[in-house]
mmCIF file of C-alpha atoms in Angstrom:
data_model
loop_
_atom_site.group_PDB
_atom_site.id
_atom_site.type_symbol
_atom_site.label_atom_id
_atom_site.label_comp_id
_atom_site.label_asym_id
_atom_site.label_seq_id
_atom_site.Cartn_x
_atom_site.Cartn_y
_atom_site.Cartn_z
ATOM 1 C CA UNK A 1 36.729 124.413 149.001
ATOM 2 C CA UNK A 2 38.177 120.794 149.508
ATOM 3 C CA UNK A 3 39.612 119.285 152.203
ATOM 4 C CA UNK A 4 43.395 119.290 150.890
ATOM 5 C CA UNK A 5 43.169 122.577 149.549
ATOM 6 C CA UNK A 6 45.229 123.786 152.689
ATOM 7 C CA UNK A 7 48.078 121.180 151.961
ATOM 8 C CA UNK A 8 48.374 120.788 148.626
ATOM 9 C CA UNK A 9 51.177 123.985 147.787
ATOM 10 C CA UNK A 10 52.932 123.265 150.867
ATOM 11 C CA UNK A 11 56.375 121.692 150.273
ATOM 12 C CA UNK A 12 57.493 117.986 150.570
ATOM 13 C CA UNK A 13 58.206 117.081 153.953
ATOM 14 C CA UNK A 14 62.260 115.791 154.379
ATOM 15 C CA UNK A 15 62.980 114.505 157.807
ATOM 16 C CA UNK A 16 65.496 115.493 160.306
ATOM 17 C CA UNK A 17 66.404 111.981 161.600
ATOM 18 C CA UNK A 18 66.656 109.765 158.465
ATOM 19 C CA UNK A 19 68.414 110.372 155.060
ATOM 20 C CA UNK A 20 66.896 110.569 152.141
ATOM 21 C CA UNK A 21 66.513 107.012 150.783
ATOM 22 C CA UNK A 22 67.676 106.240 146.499
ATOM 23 C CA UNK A 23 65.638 105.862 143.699
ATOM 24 C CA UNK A 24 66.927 102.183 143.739
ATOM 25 C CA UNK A 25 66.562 101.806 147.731
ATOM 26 C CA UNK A 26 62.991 103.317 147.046
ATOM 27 C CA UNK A 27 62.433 100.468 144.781
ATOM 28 C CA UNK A 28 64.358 97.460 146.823
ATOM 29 C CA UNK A 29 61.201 98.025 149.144
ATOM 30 C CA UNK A 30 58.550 96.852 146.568
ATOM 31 C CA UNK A 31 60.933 93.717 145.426
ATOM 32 C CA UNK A 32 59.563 90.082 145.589
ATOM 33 C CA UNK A 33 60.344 88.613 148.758
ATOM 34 C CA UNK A 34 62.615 85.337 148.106
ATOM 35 C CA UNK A 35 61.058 82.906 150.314
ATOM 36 C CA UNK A 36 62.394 79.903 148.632
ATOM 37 C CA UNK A 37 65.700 80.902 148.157
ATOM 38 C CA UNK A 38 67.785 78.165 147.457
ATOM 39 C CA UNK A 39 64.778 76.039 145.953
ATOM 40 C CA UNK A 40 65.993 77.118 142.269
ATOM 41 C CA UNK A 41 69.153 75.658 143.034
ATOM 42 C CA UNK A 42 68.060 72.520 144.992
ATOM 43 C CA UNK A 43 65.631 71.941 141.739
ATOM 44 C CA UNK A 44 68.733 72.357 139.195
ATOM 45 C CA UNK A 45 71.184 70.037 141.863
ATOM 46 C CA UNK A 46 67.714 67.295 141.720
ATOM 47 C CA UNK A 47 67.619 67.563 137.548
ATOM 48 C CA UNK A 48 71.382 66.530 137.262
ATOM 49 C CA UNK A 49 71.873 63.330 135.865
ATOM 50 C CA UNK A 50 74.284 60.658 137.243
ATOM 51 C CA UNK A 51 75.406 57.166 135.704
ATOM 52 C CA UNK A 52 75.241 53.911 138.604
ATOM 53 C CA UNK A 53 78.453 52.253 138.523
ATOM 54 C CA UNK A 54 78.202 49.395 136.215
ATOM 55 C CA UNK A 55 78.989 45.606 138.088
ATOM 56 C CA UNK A 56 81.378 43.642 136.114
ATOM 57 C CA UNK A 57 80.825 40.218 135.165
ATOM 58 C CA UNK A 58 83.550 37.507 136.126
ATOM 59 C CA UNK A 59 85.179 37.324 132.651
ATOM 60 C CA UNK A 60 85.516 41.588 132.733
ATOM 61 C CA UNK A 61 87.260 41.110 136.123
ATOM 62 C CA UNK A 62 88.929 38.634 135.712
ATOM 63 C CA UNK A 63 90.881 40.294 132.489
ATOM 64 C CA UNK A 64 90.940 43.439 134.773
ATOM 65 C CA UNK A 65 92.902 41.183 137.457
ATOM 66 C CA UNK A 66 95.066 40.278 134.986
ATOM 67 C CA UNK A 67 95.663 43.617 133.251
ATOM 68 C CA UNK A 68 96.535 44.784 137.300
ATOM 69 C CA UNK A 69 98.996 41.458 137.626
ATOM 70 C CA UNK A 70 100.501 42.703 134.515
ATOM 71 C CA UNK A 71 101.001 46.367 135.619
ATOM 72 C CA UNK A 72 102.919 45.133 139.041
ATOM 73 C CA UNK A 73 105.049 42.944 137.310
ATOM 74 C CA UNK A 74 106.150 45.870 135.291
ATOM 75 C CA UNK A 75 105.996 48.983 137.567
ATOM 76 C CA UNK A 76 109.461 49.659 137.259
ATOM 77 C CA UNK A 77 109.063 50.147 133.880
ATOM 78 C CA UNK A 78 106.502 52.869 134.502
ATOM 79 C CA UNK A 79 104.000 51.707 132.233
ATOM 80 C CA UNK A 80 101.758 53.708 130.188
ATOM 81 C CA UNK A 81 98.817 52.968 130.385
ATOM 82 C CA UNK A 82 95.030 54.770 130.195
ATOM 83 C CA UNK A 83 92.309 54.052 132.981
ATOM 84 C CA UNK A 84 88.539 53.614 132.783
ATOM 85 C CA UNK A 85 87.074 54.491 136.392
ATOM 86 C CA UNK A 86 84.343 55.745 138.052
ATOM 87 C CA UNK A 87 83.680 58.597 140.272
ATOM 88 C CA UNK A 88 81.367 58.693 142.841
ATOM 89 C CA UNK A 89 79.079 62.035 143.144
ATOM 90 C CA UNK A 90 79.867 64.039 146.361
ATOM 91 C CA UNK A 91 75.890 65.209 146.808
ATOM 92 C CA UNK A 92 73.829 62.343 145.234
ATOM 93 C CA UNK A 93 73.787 58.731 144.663
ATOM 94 C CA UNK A 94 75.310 57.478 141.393
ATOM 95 C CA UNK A 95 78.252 59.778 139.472
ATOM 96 C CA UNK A 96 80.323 59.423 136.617
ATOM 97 C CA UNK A 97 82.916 57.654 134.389
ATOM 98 C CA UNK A 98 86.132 59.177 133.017
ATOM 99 C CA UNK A 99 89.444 58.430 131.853
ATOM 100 C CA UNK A 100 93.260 59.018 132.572
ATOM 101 C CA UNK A 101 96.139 58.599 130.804
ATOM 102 C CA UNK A 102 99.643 58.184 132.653
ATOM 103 C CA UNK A 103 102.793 56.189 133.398
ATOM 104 C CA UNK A 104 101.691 54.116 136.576
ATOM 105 C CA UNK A 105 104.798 55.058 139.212
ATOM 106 C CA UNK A 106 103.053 52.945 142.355
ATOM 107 C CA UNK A 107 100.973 50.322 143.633
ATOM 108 C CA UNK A 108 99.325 50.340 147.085
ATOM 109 C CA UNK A 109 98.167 47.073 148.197
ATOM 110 C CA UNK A 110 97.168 47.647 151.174
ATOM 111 C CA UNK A 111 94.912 50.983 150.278
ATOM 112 C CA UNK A 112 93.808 48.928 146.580
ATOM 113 C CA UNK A 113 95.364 52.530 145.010
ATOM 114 C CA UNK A 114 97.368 53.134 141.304
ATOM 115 C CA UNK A 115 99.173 56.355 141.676
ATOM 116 C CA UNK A 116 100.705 57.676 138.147
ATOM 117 C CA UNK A 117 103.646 59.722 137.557
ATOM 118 C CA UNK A 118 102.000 62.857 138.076
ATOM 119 C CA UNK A 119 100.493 62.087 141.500
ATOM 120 C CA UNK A 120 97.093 61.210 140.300
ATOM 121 C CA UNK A 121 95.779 58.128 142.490
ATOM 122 C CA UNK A 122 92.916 55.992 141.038
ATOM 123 C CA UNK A 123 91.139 53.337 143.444
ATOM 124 C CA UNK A 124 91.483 49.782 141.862
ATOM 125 C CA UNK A 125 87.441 49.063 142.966
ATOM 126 C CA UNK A 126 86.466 51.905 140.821
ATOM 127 C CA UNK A 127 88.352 50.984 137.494
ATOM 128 C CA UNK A 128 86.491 49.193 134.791
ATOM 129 C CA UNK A 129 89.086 49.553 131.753
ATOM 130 C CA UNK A 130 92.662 49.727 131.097
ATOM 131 C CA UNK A 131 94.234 49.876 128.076
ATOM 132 C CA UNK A 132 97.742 50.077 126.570
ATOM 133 C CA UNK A 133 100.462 48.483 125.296
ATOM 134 C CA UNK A 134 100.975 46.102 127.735
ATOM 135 C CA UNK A 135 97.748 44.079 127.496
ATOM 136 C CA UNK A 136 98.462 43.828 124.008
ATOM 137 C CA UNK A 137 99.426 40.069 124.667
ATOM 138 C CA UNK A 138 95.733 39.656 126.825
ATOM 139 C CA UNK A 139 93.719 41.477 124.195
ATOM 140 C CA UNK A 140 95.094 39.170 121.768
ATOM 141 C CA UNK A 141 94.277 36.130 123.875
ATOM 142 C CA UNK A 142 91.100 36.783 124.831
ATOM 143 C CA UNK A 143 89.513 37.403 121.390
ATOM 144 C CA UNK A 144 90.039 33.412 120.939
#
């Protein structure tokens, strides 16, 4: 006779004090244990690229002075015009360039700010292009 032949017919034991756990509560026990969690993430956030912001030379902003003089002599006219700027990443160093298209509505000296029509505001240190019809003059100009 063996030594479990006493127990082995004898029913399951269920206890009194704790409820029966689920098949899938059964199985959360044998799960890998996330001790890095987070570090997938952190390695995707590292991975993302970012462009530098480019410096200008003196001839680029100097025709971007002009293209600004140009837009404050005509703000009442609401000009059209469509921006080149840069946005700085909120989590890394570097970010990246995009570009707007509005009527300009306001100039802020004091802040250095372009606000369009539509309440977009674009910093003027952070513009590298504009373009539109009322450079067409400068373009012209500065091909020479």
């Amino acid at each position: 006779m063996g030594s479990y032949d006493k127990i082995i017919n004898l029913p399951h034991h269920t206890s009194k004090n704790h409820p029966r756990m689920s098949m899938y509560q059964r199985a959360a026990q044998f799960a890998p244990f996330a001790a890095l969690t987070g570090h997938g993430a952190a390695i995707i956030e590292t991975a993302r690229l970012t462009d530098s912001q480019v410096e200008l030379s003196d001839f680029e902003r100097d025709m971007l002075n002009q293209k600004l003089a140009l837009i404050i002599q005509h703000i009442d006219e609401h000009p059209a015009i469509t921006v080149t700027y840069f946005i700085p990443d909120q989590y890394k160093e570097g970010g990246r360039y995009t570009i707007y298209a509005g009527s300009v509505s306001k100039w802020d000296d004091y802040e250095q700010v372009l606000t369009f029509a539509d309440g977009m505001t674009i910093h003027i240190p952070r513009i590298i292009d504009l373009e539109g019809p009322l450079f067409a003059s400068l373009d012209s100009t500065s091909s020479l």
